[in-house]
PDB file of C-alpha atoms in Angstrom:
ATOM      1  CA  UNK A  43       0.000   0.000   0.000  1.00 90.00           C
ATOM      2  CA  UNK A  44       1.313   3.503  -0.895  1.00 96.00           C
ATOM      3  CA  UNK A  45       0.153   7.192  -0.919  1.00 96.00           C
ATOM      4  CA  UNK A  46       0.437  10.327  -2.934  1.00 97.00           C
ATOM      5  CA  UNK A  47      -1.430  13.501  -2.718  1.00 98.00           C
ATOM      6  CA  UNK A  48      -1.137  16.778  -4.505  1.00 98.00           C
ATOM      7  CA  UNK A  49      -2.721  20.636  -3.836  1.00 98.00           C
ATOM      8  CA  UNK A  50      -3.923  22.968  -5.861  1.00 98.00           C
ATOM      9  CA  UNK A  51      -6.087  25.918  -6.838  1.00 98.00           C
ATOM     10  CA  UNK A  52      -9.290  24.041  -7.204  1.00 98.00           C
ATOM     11  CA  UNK A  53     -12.199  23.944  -4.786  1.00 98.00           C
ATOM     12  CA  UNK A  54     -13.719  20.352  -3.735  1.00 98.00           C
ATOM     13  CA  UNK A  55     -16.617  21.295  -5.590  1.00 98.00           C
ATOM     14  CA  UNK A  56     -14.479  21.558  -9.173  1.00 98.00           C
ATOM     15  CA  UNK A  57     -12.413  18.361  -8.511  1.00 98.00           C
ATOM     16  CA  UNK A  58     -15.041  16.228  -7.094  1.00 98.00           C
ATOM     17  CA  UNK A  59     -16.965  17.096 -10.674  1.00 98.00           C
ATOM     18  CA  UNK A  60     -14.057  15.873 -12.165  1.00 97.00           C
ATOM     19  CA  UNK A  61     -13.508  12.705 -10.379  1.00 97.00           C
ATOM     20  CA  UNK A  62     -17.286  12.065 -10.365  1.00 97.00           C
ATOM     21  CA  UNK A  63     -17.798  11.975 -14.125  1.00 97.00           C
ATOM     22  CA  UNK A  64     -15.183   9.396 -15.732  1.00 97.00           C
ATOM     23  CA  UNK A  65     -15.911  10.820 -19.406  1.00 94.00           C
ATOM     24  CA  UNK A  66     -14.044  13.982 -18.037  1.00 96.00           C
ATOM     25  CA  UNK A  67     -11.007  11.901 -16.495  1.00 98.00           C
ATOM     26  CA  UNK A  68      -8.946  11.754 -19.620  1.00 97.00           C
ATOM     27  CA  UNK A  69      -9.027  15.340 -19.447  1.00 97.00           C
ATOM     28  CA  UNK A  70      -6.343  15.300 -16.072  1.00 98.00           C
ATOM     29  CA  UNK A  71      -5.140  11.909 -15.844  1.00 97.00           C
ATOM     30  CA  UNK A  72      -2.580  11.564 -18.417  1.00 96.00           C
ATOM     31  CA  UNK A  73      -2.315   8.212 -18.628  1.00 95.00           C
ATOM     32  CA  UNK A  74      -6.351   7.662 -19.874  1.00 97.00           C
ATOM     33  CA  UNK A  75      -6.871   7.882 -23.286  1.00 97.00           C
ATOM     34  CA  UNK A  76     -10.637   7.131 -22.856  1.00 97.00           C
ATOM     35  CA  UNK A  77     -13.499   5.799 -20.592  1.00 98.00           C
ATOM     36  CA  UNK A  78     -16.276   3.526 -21.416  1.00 97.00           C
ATOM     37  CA  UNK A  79     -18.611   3.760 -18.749  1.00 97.00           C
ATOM     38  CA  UNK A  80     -22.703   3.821 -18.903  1.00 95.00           C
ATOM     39  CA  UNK A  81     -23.757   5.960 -16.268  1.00 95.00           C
ATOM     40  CA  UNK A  82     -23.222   9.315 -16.152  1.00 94.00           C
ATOM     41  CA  UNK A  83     -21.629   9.629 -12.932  1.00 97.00           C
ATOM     42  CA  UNK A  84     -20.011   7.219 -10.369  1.00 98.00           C
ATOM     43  CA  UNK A  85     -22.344   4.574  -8.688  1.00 98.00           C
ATOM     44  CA  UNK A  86     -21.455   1.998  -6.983  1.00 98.00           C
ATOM     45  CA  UNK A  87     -21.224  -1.820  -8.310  1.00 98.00           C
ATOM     46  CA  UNK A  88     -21.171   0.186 -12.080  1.00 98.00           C
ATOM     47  CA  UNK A  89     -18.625  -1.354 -13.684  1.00 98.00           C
ATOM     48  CA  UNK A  90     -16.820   0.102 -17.006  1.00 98.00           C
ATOM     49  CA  UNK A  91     -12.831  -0.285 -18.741  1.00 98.00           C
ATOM     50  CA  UNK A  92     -10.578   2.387 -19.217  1.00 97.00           C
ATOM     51  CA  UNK A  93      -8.277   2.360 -22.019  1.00 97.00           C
ATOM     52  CA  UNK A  94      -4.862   3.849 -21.109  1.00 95.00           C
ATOM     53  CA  UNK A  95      -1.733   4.389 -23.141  1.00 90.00           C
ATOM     54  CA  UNK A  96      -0.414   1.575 -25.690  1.00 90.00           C
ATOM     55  CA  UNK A  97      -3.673   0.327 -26.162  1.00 92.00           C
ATOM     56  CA  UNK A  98      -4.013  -1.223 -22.705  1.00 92.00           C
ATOM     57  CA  UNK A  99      -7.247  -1.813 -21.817  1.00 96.00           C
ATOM     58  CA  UNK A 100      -8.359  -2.115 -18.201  1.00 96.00           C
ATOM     59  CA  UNK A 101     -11.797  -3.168 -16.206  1.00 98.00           C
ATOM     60  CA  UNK A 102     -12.711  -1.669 -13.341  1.00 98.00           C
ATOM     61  CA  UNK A 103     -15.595  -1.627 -10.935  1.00 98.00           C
ATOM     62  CA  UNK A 104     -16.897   1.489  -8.644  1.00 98.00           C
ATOM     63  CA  UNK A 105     -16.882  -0.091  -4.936  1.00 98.00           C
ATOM     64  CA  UNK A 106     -18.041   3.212  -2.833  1.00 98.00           C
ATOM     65  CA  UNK A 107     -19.053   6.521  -3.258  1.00 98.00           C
ATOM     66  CA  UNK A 108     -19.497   9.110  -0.409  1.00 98.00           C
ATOM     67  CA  UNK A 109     -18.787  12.726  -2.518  1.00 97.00           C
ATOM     68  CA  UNK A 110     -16.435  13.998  -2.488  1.00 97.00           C
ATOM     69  CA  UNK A 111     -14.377  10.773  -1.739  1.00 98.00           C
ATOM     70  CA  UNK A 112     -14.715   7.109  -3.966  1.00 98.00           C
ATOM     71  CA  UNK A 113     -12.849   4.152  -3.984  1.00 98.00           C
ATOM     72  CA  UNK A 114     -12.557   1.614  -7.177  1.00 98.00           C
ATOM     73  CA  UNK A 115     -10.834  -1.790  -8.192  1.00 98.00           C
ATOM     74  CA  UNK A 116      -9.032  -1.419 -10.922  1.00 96.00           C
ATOM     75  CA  UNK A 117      -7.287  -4.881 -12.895  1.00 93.00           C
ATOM     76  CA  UNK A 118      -8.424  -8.532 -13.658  1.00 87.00           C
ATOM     77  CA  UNK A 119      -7.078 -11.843 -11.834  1.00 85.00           C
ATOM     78  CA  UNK A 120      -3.988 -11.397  -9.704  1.00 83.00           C
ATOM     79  CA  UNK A 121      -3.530  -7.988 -11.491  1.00 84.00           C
ATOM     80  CA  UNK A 122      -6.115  -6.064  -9.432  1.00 91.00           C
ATOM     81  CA  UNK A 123      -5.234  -2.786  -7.437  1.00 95.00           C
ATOM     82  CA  UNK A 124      -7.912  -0.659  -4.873  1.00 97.00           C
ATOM     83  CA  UNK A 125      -7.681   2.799  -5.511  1.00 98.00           C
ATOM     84  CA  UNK A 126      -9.378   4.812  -2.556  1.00 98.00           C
ATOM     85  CA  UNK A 127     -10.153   8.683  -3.486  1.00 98.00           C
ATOM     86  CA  UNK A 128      -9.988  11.562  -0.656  1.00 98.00           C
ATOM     87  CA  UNK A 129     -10.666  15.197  -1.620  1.00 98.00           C
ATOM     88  CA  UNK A 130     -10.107  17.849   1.466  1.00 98.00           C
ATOM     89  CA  UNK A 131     -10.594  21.500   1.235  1.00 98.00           C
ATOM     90  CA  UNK A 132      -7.518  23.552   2.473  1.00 98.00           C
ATOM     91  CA  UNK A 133      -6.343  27.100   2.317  1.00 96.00           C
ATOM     92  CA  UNK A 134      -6.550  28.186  -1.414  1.00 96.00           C
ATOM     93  CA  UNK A 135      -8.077  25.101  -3.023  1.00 98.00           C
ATOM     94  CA  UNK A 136      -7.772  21.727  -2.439  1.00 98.00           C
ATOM     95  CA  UNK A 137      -5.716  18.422  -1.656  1.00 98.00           C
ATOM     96  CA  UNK A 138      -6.850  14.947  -3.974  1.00 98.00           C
ATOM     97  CA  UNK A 139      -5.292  11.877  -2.124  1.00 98.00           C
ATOM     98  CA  UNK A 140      -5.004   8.135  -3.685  1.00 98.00           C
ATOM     99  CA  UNK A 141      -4.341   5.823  -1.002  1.00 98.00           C
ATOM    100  CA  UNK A 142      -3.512   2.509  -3.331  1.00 97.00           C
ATOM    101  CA  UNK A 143      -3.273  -0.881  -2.459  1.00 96.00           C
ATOM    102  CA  UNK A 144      -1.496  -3.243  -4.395  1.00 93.00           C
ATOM    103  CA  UNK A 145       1.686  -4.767  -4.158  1.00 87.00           C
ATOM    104  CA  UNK A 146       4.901  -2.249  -3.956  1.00 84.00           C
ATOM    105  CA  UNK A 147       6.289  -3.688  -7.540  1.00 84.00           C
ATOM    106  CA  UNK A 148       2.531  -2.454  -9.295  1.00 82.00           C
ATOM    107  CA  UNK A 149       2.946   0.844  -6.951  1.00 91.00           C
ATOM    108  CA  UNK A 150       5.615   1.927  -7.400  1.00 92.00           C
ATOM    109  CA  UNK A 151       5.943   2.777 -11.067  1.00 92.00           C
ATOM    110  CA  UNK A 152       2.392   4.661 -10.810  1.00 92.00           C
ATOM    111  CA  UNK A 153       3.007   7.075  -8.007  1.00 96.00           C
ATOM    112  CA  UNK A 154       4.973   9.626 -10.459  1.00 97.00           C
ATOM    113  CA  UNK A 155       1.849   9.124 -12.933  1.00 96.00           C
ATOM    114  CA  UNK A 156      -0.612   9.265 -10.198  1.00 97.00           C
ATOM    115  CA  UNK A 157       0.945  12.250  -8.635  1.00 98.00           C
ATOM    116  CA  UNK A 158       0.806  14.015 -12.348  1.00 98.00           C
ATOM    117  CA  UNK A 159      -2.741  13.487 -12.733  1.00 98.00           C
ATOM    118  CA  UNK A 160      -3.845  14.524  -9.513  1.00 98.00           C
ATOM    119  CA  UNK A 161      -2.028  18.233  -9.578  1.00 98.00           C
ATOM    120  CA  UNK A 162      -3.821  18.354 -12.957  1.00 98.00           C
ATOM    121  CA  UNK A 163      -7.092  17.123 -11.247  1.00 98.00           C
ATOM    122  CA  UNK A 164      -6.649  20.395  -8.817  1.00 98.00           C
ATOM    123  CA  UNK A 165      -5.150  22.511 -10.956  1.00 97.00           C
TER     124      UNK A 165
END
């Protein structure tokens, strides 16, 4: 399990419309090149697969939702990671937090790239 938060400009309100709309999370997270997901915004047990970079395609399932914080699995088979969500208001925006749980050799290459797309999800 590993950590990595970032601040920025952004209110709650403006990130947490971010988050809660995966059509809009290609838009911050750089490594999403698209979404297919039915519902309009997150609800849990929805289920959709986000394409990333190369081509990889990648299932995932929404497990909770309590605005302005969500958690999701991410993965298939052996290859599956947790990804909980945290938004917190501070002094001049916000702070988005990904707490991930995985094992240390999946986490470790993603905290740069999660770190990236969170300052952009605040920015």
């Amino acid at each position: 399990m590993a950590s990595v938060s970032a601040t920025g400009p952004a209110t709650v309100d403006e990130a947490w419309a971010r988050y809660a709309d995966p059509r809009r999370w290609s838009d911050w997270a750089p490594q999403i090149v698209s979404v297919r997901y039915a519902p309009e915004r997150l609800e849990v047990g929805a289920r959709g697969v986000v394409r990333a970079v190369l081509g990889v395609q990648v299932p995932f399932t929404v497990l909770a939702v309590a605005a302005p914080d969500w958690s999701w699995r991410v993965g298939v088979g052996p290859l599956r990671v947790r990804l909980d969500h945290t938004l917190e208001a501070v002094e001049h925006g916000c702070r988005a937090r990904v707490v991930i749980h995985a094992p240390r050799l999946l986490v470790a290459p993603y905290l740069p790239i999660a770190w990236v797309a969170l300052r952009r999800l605040v920015g």
